[in-house]
Tab-separated table of C-alpha atoms in Angstrom:
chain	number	residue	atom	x	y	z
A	240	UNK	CA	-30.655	70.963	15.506
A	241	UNK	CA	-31.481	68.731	18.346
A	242	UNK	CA	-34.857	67.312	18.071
A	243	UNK	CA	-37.006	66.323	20.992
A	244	UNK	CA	-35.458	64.712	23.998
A	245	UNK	CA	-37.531	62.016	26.231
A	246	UNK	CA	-36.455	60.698	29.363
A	247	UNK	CA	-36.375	57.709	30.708
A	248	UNK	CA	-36.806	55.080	27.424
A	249	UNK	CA	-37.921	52.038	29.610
A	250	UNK	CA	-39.966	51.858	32.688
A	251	UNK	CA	-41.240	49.165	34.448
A	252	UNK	CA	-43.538	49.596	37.574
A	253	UNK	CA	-45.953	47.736	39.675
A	254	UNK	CA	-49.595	48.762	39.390
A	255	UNK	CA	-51.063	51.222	41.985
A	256	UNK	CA	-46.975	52.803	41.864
A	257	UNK	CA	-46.468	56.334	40.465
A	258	UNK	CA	-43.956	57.091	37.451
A	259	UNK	CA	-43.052	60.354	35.849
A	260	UNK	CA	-41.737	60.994	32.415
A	261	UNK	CA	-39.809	63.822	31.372
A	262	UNK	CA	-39.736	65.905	27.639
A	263	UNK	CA	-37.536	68.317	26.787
A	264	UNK	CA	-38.701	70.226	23.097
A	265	UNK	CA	-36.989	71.578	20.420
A	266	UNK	CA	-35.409	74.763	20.921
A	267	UNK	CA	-38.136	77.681	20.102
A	268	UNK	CA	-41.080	75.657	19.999
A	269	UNK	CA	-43.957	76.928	21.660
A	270	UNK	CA	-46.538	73.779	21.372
A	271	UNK	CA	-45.811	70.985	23.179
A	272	UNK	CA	-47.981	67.495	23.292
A	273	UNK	CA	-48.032	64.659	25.127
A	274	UNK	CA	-49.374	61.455	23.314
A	275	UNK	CA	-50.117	58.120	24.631
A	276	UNK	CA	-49.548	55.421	21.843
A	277	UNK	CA	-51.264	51.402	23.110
A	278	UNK	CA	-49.555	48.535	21.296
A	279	UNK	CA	-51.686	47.991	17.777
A	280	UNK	CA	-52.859	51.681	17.952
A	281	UNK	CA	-52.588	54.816	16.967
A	282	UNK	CA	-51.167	57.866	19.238
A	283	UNK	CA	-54.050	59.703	21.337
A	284	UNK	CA	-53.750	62.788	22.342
A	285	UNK	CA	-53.729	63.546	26.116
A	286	UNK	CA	-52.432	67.120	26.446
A	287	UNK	CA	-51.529	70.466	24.958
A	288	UNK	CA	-49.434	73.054	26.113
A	289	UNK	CA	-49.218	76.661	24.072
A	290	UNK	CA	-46.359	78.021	26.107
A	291	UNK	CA	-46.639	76.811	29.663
A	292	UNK	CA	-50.937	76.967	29.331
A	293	UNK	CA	-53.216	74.229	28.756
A	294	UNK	CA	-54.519	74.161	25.129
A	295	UNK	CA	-56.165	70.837	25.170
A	296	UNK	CA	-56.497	68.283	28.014
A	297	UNK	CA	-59.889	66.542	27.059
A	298	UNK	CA	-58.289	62.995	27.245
A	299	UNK	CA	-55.945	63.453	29.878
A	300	UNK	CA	-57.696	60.801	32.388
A	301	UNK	CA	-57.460	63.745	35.488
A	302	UNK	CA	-57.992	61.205	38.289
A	303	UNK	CA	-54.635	59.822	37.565
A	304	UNK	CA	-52.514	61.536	35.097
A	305	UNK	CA	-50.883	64.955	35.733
A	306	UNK	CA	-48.713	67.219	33.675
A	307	UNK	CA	-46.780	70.539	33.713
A	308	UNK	CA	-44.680	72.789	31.433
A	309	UNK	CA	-43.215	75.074	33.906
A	310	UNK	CA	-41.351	78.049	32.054
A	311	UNK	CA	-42.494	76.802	28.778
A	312	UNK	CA	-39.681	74.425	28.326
A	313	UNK	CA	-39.722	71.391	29.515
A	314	UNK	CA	-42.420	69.756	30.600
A	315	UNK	CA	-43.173	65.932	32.903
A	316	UNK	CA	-46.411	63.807	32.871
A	317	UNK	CA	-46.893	61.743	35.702
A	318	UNK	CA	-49.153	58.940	36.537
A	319	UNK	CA	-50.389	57.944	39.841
A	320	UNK	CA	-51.348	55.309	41.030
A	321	UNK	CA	-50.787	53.361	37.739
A	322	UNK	CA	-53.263	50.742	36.329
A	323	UNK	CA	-52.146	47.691	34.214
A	324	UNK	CA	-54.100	49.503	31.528
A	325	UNK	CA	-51.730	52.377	31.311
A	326	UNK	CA	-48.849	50.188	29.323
A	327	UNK	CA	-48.295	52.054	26.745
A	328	UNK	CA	-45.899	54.052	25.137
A	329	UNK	CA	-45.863	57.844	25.468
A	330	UNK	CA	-44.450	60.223	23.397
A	331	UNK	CA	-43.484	63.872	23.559
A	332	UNK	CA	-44.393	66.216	20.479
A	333	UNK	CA	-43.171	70.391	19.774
A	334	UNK	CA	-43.963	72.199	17.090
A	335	UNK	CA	-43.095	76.241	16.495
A	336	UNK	CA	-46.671	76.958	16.412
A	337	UNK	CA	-50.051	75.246	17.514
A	338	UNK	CA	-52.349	74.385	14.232
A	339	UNK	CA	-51.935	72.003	11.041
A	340	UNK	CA	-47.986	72.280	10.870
A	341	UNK	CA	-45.624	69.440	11.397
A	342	UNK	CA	-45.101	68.252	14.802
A	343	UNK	CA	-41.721	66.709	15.570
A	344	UNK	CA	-42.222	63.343	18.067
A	345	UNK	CA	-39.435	62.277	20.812
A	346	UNK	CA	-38.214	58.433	20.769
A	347	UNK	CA	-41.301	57.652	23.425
A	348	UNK	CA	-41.167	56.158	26.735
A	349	UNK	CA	-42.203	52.848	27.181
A	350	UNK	CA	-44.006	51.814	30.602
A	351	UNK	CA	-44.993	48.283	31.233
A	352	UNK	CA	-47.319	48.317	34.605
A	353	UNK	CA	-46.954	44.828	36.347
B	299	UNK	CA	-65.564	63.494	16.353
B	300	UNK	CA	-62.676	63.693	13.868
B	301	UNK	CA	-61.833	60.173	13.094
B	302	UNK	CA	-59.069	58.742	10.663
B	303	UNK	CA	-59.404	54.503	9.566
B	304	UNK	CA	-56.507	52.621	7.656
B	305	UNK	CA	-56.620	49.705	6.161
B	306	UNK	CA	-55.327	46.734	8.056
B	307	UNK	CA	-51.769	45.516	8.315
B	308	UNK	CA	-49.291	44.219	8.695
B	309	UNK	CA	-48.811	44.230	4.760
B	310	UNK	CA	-45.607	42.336	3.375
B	311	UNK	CA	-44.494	42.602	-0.257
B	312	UNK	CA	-41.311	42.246	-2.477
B	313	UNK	CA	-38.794	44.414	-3.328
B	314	UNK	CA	-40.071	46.989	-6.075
B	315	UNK	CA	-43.609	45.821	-5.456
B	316	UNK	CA	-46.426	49.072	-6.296
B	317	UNK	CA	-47.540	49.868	-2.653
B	318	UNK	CA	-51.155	51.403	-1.469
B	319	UNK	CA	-52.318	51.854	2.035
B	320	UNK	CA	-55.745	53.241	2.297
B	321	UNK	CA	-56.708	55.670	4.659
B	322	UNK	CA	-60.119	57.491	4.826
B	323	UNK	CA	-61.377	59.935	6.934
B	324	UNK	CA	-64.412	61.666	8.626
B	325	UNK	CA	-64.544	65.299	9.619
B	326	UNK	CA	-67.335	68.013	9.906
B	327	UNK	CA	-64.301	70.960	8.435
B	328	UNK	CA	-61.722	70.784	6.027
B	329	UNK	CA	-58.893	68.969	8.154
B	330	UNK	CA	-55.104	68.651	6.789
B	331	UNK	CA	-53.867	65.354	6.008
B	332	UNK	CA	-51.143	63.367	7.119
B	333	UNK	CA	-48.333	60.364	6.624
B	334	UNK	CA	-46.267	59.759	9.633
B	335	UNK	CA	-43.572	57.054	9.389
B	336	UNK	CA	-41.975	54.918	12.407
B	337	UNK	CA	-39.171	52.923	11.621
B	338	UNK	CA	-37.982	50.314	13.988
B	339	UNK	CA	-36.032	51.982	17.492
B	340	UNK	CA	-37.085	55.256	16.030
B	341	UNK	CA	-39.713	58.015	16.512
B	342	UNK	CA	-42.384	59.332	14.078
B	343	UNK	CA	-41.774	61.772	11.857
B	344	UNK	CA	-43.478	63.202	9.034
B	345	UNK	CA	-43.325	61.637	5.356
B	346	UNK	CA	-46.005	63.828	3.533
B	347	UNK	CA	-48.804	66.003	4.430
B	348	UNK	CA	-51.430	68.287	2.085
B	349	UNK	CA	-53.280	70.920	3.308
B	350	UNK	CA	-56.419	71.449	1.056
B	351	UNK	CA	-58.363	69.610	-1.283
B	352	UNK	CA	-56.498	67.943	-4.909
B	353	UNK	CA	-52.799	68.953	-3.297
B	354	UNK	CA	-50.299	65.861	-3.723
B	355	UNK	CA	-47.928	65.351	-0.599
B	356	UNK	CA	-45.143	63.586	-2.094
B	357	UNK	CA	-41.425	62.280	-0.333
B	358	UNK	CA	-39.110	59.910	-0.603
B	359	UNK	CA	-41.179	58.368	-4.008
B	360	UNK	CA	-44.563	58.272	-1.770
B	361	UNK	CA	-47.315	60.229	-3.082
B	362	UNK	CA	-50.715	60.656	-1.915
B	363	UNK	CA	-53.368	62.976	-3.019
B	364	UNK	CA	-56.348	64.650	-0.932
B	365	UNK	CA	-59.497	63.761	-2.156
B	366	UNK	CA	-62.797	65.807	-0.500
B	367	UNK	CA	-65.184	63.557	-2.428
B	368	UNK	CA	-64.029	60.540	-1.372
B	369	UNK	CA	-62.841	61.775	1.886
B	370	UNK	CA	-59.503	59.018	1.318
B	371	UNK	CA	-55.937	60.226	1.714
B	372	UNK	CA	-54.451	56.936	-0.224
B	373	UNK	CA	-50.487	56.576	0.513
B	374	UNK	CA	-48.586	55.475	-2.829
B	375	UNK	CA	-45.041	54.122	-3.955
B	376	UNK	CA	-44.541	52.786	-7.019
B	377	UNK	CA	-41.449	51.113	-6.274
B	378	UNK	CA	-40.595	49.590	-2.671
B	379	UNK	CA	-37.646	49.018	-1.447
B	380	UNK	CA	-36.058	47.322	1.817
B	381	UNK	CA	-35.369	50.327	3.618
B	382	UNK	CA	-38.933	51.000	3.768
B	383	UNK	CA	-40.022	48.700	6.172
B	384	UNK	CA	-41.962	50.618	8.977
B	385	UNK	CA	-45.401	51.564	10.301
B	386	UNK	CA	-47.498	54.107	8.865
B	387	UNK	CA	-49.894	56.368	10.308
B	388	UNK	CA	-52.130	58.562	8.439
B	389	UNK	CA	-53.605	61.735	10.756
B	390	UNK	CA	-55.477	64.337	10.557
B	391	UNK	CA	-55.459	67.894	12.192
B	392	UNK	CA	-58.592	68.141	14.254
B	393	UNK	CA	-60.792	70.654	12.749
B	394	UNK	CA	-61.903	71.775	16.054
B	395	UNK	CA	-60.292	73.892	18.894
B	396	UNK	CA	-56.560	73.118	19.081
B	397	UNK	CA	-56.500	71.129	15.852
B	398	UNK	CA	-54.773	68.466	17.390
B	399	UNK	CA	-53.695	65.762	15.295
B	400	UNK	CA	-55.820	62.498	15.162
B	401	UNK	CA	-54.378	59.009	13.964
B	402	UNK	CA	-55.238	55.397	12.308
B	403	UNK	CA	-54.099	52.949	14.136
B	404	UNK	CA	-51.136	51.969	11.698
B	405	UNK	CA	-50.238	49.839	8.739
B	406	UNK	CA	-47.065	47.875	9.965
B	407	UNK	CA	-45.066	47.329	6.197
B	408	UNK	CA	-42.655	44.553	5.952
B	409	UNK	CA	-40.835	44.405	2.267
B	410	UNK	CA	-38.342	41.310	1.389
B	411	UNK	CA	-35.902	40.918	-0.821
């Protein structure tokens, strides 16, 4: 089984530049999160999708950050402009179902802002 | 809110050392509990979970037991080995709405030989 698929690894950008980073799931699952994980720190939360609807996007910083799961597949966060503060590295999540069960994590994509 | 503390790393020990990394939690529910494991150039996955309170989540020789009355979630091998160098994260599920998952901020684990 193929597990979750992150695109691109690296990214470096100059502040006040957009970037966009792109997640494909595992096959079937209908939760999808995207995380945002600072050096020395846990991953935070910044958006759920159940299907291609928001479930939870209470830390999603809205003045900036942006994200859509069209079709309920794939989905892409974006950031724009970027701030320096934003290096980080953010990871893509599925699971079959929303709830307590495990969530399978993506290898992350790791954005430096200059 | 949910919240989930670890105790600090990095931690380094010899080979077949007895390992513990704390972890204790606050929540107004009754949250499931969670090890996550990131080995170096990889991703996180699970290493053990429990659901309620007294269940043992146990994998790859790490245990660790939910305990309500403490609110702690304790990670446990007796014997290390190499191979499990790596950072640790314990989580919760967010007893509220979506029952996200909430994190520590890691235990980075280096074992020599």
């Amino acid at each position: 089984e193929a597990g979750v698929a992150q695109s691109p690894r690296y990214k470096i950008i100059e502040k006040r530049q957009s970037v966009a980073f792109w997640c494909n799931p595992i096959s079937g699952h209908a939760t999808l999160y995207w995380y945002q994980q600072i050096l020395g720190q846990g991953p935070k939360l910044l958006i759920q999708f159940q299907n291609n609807g928001v479930v939870d996007d209470s830390q999603l910083p809205k003045d900036r950050f942006s994200a859509e799961r069209l079709k309920g597949v794939d989905s892409t966060l974006k950031i724009q402009p970027a701030k320096l503060e934003d290096s980080a590295v953010y990871l893509c999540a599925s699971s079959y179902t929303g709830g307590p069960g495990e969530q399978f994590f993506g290898p992350g994509t790791r954005l430096t802002v200059l | 809110g949910d919240s989930v503390t670890q105790m600090e790393g990095p931690v380094t020990l010899s080979e077949e050392a007895f390992l513990t990394i704390n972890c204790t939690y606050t929540a107004t529910g009754y949250p499931s509990l969670f090890w996550y494991v990131q080995y170096p150039g990889e991703g996180l996955q699970l290493l053990l979970k429990a659901t309620k309170a007294d269940d043992k989540g146990s994998n790859k020789g790490f245990e660790a037991t939910y305990r309500k009355e403490t609110t702690s979630f304790h990670l446990e091998k007796g014997s290390v080995q190499v191979s499990d160098s790596a950072v640790y994260f314990c989580a919760l599920s967010d007893t509220q709405g979506a029952q996200k998952l909430v994190f520590g901020q890691g235990t980075r684990l280096t074992i020599n030989p």
